[in-house]
mmCIF file of C-alpha atoms in Angstrom:
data_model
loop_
_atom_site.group_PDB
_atom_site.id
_atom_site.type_symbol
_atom_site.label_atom_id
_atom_site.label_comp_id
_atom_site.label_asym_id
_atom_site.label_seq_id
_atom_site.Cartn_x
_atom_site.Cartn_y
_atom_site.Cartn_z
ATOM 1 C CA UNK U 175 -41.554 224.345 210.743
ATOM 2 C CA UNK U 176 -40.063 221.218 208.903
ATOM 3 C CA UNK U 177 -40.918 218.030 209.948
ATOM 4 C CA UNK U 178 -38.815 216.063 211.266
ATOM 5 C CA UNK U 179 -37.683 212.489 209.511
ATOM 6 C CA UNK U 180 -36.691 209.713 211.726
ATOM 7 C CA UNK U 181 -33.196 208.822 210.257
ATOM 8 C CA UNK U 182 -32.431 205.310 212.024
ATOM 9 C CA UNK U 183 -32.355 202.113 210.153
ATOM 10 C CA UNK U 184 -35.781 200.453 210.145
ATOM 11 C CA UNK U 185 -35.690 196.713 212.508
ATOM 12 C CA UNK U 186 -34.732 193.940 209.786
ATOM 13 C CA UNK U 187 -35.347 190.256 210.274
ATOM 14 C CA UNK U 188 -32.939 187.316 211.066
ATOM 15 C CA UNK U 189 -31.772 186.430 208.593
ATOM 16 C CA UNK U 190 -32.116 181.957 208.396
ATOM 17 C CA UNK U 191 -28.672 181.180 207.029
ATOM 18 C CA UNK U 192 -27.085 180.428 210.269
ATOM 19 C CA UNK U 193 -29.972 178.062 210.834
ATOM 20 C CA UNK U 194 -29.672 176.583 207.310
ATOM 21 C CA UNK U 195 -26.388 176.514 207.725
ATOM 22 C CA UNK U 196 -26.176 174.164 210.646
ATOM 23 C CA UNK U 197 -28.659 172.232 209.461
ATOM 24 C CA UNK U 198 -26.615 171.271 206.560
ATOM 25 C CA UNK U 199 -23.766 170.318 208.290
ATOM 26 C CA UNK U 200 -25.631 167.840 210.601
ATOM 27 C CA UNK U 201 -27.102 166.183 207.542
ATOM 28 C CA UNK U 202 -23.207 166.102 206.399
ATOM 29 C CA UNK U 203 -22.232 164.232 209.603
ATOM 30 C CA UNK U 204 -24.959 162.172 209.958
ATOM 31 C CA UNK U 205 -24.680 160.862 205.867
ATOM 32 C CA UNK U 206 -20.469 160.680 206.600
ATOM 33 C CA UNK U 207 -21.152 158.436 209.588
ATOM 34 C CA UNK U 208 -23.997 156.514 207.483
ATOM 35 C CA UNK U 209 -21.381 155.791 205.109
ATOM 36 C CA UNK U 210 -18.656 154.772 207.783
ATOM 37 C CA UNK U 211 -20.857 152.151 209.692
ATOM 38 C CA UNK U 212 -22.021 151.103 206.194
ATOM 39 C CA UNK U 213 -18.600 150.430 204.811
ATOM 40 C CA UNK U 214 -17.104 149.018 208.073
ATOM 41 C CA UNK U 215 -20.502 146.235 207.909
ATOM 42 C CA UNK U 216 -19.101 145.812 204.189
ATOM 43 C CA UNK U 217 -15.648 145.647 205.614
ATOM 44 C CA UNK U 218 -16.053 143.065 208.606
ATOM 45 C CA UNK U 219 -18.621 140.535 206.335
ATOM 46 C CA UNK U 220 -16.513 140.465 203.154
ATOM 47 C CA UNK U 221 -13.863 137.425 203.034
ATOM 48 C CA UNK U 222 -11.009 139.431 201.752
ATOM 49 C CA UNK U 223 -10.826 140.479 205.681
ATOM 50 C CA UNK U 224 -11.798 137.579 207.201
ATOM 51 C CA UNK U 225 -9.129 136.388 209.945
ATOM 52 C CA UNK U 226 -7.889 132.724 208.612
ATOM 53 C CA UNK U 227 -4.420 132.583 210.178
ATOM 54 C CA UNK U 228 -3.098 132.920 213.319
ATOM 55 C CA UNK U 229 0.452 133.021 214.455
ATOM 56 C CA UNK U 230 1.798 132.492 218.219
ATOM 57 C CA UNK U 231 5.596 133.577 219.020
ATOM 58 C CA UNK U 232 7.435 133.704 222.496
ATOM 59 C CA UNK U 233 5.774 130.204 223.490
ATOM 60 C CA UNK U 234 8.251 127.724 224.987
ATOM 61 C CA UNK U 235 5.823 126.744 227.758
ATOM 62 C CA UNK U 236 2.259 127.321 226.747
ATOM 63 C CA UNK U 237 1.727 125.242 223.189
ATOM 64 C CA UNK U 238 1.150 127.153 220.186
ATOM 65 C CA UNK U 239 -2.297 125.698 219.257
ATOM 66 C CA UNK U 240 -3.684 125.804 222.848
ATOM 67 C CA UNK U 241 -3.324 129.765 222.107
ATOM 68 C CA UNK U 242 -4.683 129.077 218.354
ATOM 69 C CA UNK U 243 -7.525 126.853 219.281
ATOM 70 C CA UNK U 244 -8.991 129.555 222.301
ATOM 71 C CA UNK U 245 -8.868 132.264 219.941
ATOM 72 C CA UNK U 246 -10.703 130.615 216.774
ATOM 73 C CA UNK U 247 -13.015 129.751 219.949
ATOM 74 C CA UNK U 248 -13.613 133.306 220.547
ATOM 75 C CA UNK U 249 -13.518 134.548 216.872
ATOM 76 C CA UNK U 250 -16.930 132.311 216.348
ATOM 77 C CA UNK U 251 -18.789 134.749 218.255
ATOM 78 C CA UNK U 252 -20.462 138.309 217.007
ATOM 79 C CA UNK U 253 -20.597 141.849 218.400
ATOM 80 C CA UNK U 254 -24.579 142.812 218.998
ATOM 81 C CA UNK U 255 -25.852 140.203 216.227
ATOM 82 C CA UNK U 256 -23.691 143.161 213.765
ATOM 83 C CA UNK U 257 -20.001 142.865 213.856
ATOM 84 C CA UNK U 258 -18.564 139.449 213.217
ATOM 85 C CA UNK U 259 -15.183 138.795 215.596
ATOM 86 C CA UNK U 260 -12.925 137.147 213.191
ATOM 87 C CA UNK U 261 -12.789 140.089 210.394
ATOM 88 C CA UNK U 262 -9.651 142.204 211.239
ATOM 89 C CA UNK U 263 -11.761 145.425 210.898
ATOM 90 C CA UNK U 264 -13.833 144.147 214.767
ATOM 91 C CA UNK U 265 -11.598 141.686 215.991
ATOM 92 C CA UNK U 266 -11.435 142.177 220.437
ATOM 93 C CA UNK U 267 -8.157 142.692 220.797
ATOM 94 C CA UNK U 268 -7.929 144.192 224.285
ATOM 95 C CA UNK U 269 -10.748 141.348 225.800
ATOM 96 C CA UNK U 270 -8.843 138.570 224.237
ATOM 97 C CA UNK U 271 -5.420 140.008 225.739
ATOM 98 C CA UNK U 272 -7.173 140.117 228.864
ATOM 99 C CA UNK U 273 -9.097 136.850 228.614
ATOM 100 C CA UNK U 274 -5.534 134.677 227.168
ATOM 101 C CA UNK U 275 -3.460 135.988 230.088
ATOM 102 C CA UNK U 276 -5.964 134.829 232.579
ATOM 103 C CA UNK U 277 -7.094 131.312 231.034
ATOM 104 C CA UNK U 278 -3.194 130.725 230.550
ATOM 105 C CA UNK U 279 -1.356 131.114 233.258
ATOM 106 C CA UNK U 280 1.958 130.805 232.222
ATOM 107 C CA UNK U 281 1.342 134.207 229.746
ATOM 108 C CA UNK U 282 2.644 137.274 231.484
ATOM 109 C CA UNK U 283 1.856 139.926 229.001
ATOM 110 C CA UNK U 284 1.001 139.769 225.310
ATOM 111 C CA UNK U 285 0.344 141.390 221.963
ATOM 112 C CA UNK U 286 -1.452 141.139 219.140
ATOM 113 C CA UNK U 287 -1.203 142.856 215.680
ATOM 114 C CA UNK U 288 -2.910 142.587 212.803
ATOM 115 C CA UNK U 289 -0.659 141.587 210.114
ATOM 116 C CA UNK U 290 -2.793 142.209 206.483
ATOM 117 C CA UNK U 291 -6.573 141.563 205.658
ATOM 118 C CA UNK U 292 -6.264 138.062 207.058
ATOM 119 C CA UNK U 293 -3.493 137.347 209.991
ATOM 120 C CA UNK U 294 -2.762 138.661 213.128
ATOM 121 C CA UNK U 295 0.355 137.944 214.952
ATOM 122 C CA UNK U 296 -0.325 137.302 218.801
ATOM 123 C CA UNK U 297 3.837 138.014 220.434
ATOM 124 C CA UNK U 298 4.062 136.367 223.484
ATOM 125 C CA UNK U 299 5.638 137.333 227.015
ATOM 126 C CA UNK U 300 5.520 134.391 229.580
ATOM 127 C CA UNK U 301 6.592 133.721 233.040
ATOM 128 C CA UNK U 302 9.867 132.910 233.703
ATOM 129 C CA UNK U 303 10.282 130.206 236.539
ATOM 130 C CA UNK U 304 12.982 130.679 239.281
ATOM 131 C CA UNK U 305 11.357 128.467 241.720
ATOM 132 C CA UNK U 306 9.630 124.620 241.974
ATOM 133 C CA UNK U 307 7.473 122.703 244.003
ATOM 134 C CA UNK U 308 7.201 119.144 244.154
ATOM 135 C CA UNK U 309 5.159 116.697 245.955
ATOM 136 C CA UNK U 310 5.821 112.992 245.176
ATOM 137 C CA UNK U 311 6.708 112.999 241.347
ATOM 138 C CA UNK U 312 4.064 116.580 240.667
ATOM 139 C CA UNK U 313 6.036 119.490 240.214
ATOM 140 C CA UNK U 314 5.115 122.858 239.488
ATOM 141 C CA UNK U 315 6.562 125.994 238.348
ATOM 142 C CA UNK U 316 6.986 129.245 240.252
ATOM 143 C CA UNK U 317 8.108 133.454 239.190
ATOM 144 C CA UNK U 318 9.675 135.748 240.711
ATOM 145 C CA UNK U 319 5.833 136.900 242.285
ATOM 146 C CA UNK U 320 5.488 133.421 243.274
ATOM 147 C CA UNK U 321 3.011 132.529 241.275
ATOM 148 C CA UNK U 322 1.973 128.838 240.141
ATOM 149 C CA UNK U 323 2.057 128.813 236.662
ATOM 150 C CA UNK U 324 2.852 125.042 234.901
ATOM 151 C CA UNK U 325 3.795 122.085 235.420
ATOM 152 C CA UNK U 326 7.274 120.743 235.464
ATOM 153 C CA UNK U 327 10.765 122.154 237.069
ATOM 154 C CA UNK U 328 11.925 119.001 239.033
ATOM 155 C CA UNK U 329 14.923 118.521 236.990
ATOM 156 C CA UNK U 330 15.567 122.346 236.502
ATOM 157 C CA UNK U 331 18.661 124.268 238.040
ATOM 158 C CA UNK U 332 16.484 126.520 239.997
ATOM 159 C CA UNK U 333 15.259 126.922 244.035
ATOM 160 C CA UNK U 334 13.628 124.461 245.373
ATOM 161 C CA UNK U 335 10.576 124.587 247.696
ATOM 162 C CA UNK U 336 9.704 121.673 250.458
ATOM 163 C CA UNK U 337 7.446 121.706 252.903
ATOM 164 C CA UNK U 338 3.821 120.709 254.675
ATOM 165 C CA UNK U 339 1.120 121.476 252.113
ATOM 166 C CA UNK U 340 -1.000 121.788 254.664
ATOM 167 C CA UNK U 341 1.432 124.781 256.075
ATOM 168 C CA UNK U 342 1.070 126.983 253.310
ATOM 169 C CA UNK U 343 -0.771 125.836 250.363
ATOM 170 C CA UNK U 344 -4.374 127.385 249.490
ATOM 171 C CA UNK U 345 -6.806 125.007 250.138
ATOM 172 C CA UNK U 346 -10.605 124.323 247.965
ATOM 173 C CA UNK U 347 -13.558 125.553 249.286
ATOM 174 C CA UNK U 348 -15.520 122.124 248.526
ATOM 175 C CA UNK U 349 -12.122 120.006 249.866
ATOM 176 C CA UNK U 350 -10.287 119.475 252.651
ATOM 177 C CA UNK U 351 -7.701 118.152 250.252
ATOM 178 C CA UNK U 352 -4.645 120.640 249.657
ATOM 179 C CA UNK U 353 -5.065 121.981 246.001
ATOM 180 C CA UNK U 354 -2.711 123.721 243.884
ATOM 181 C CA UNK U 355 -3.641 126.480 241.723
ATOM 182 C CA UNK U 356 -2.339 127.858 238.873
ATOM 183 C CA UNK U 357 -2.319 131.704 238.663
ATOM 184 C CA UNK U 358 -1.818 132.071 242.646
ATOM 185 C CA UNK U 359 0.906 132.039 244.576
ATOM 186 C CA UNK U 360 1.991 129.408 246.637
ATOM 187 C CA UNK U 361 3.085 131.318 249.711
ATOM 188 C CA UNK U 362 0.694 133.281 251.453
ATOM 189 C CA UNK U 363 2.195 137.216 251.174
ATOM 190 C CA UNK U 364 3.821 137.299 254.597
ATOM 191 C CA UNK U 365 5.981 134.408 253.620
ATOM 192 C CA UNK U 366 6.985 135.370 250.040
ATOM 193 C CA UNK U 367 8.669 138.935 251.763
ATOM 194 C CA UNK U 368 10.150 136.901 254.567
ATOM 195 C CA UNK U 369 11.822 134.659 251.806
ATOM 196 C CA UNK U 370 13.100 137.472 249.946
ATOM 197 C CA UNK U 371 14.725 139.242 252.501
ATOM 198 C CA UNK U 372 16.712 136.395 253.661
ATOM 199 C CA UNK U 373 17.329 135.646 249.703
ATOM 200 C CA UNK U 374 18.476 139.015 249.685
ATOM 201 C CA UNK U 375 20.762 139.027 252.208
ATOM 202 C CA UNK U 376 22.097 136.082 251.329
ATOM 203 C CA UNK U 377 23.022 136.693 247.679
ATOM 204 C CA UNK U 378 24.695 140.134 248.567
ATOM 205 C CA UNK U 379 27.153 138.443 250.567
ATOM 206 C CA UNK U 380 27.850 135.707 248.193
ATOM 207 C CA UNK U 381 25.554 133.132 248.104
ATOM 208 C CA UNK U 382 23.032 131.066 245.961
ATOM 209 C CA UNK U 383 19.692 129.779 247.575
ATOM 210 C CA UNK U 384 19.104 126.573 246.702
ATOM 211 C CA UNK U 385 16.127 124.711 248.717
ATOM 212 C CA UNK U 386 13.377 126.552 251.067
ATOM 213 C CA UNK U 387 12.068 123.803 253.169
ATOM 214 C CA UNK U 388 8.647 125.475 255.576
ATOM 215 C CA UNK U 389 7.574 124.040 259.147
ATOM 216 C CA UNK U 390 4.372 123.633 260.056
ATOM 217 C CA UNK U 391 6.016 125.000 263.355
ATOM 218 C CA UNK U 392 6.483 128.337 261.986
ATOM 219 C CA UNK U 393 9.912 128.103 260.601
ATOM 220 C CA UNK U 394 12.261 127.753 257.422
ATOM 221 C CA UNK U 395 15.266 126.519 256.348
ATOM 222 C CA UNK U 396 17.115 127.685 253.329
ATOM 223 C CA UNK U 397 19.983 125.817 251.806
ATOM 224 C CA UNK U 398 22.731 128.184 250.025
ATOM 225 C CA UNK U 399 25.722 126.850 248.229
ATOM 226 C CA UNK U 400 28.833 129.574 248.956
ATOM 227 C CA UNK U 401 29.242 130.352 244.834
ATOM 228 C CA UNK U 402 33.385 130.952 245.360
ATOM 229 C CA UNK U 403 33.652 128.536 247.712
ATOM 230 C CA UNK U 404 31.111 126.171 247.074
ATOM 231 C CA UNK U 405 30.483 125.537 250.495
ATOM 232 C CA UNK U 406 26.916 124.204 251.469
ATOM 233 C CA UNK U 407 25.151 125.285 254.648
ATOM 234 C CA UNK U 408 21.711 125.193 256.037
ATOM 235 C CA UNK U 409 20.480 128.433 257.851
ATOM 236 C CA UNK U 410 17.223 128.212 260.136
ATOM 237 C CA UNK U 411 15.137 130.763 261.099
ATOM 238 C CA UNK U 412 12.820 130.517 263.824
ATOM 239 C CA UNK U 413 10.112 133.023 263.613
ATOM 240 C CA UNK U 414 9.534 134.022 259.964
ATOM 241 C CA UNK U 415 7.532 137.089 262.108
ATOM 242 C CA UNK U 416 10.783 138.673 263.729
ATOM 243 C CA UNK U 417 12.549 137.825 260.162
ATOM 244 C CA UNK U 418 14.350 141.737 260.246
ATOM 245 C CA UNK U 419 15.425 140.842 263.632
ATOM 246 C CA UNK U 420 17.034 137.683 263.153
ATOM 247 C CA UNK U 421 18.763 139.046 259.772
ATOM 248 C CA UNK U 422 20.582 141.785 261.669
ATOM 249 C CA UNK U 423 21.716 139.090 264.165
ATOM 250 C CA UNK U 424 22.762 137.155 261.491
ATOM 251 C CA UNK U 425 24.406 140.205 259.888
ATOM 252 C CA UNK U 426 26.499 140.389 263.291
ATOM 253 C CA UNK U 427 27.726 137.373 263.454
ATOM 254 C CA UNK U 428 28.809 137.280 259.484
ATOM 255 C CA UNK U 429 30.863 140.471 260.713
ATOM 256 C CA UNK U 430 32.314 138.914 263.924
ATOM 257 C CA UNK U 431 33.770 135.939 261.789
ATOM 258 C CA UNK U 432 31.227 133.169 260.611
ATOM 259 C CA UNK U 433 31.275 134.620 257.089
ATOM 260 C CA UNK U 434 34.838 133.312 256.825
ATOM 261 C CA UNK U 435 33.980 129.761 259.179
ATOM 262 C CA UNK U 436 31.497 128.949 255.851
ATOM 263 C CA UNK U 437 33.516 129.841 253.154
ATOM 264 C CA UNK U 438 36.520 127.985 255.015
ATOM 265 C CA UNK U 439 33.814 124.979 255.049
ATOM 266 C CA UNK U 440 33.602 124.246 258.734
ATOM 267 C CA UNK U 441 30.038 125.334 258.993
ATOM 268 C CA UNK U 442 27.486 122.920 258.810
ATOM 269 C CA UNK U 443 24.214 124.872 259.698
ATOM 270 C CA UNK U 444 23.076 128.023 261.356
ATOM 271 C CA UNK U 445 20.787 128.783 263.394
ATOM 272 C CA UNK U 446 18.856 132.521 264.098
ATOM 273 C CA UNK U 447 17.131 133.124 267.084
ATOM 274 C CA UNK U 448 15.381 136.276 268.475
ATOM 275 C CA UNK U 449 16.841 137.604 270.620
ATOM 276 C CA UNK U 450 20.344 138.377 269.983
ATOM 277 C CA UNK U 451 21.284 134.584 269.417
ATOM 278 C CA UNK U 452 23.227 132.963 266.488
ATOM 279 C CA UNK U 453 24.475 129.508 267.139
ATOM 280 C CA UNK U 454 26.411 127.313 264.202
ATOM 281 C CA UNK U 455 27.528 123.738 264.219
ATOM 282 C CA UNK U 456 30.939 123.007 263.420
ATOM 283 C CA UNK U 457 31.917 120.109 260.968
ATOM 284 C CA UNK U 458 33.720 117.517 262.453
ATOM 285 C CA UNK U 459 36.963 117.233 260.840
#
């Protein structure tokens, strides 16, 4: 009887390349990002990249060297005792974009490039005033979020906004004096939407605001100028809480003739009363 021979492949090793293999390619990384951190380190400390101009545009309110001056400031600084800030290879550009529209009020947005191995350009946005308060000769500057943002405005074409301080301004924690604070607003929230819908409804039907005088009894007057006719009339509303109310009874009464009365300049003042009241003063001819 033949014996039998057991024909199946005998059990080989692993075989280590795949090991090797891996190996070799974490070496590779690890010496590539060796030789990254080692050239940025050459990078950031050699003076060919070292940031030694810097130029503001868009600034007609906040001065150029304020903007200059803050972020030399900053670029004196280091990252982790490693990176200096004022190379153009580690320069912070999102913290100081961050940092300059907060310590600057009057900077909406801005951006900054790096313009060659020495200069960055920082492009202004800033806030464009449609309102002013004043108190005595100190005036200030208001957007269209009604935020405080410079000084200035009292000779400026723009609304203007009277009133008690005490009404509606923010006051200090460590004061009982009013205080005025740039990068907040000067009305609280519930005032700034019951503005705007009367501002609203006022400049669809022909009118520009131009004076917002508050209460401390709760209500406003606003002073529009008729822009065909140039008439000038003071409206009054009496609870800035019922403000939807009183600007559909205004809305009536525009419809059932006083439009007209104002732009034929017999109007002197109106005022809106909740509910369903609308009385106006004639001018005495």
């Amino acid at each position: 009887m033949d014996r039998g021979y057991d024909t199946r492949s005998p059990i080989q090793k692993k075989s280590s390349l795949p090991r090797t293999f891996t190996l070799f390619r974490v070496y590779i990384l690890a010496a590539l990002v060796l030789f990254g951190v080692s050239l940025s380190l050459v990078i950031a400390h050699a003076p060919l990249f070292e940031i030694r101009t810097v130029v503001v545009s868009g600034a007609m309110i906040t001065p150029n060297e304020n903007i200059q001056m803050y972020i030399a400031k900053v670029l004196e600084g280091n990252w982790r005792a490693i990176f200096p800030l004022n190379s153009v290879v580690s320069i912070p550009i999102k913290t100081l974009q961050k940092n300059i529209t907060t310590t600057f009020p009057s900077v909406a947005s801005l951006r900054i490039d790096r313009v060659g191995f020495s200069q960055i350009q920082v492009s202004l946005v800033e806030r464009i005033p449609v309102q002013t308060y004043c108190r005595e000769e100190n005036c200030v500057l208001i957007d269209k979020d009604g935020i405080i943002f410079a000084t200035g405005g009292s000779l400026m074409d723009i609304e203007k906004i009277q009133g008690s301080p005490s009404e509606f301004l923010r006051r200090s924690a460590t004061t009982s004096h009013d205080t005025l604070t740039f990068g907040t607003p000067l009305l609280p929230l519930a005032s700034r939407i019951s503005l705007d819908k009367v501002r609203t409804f006022l400049v669809a039907r022909g009118f520009q605001v131009t004076n917002v005088s508050l209460s401390p009894l709760g209500f406003f007057d606003v002073t529009a100028i008729h822009k065909d006719s140039q008439s000038k009339v003071e409206f009054r509303f009496r609870d800035t809480k019922k403000i939807d109310e009183q600007i559909g009874e205004l809305h009536l009464a525009f419809e059932k003739g006083l439009r007209q009365k104002i732009i034929d300049n017999t109007v002197e003042y109106v005022i809106s009363y909740v509910p369903q009241k609308v009385i106006y003063k004639n001018i005495e001819k």
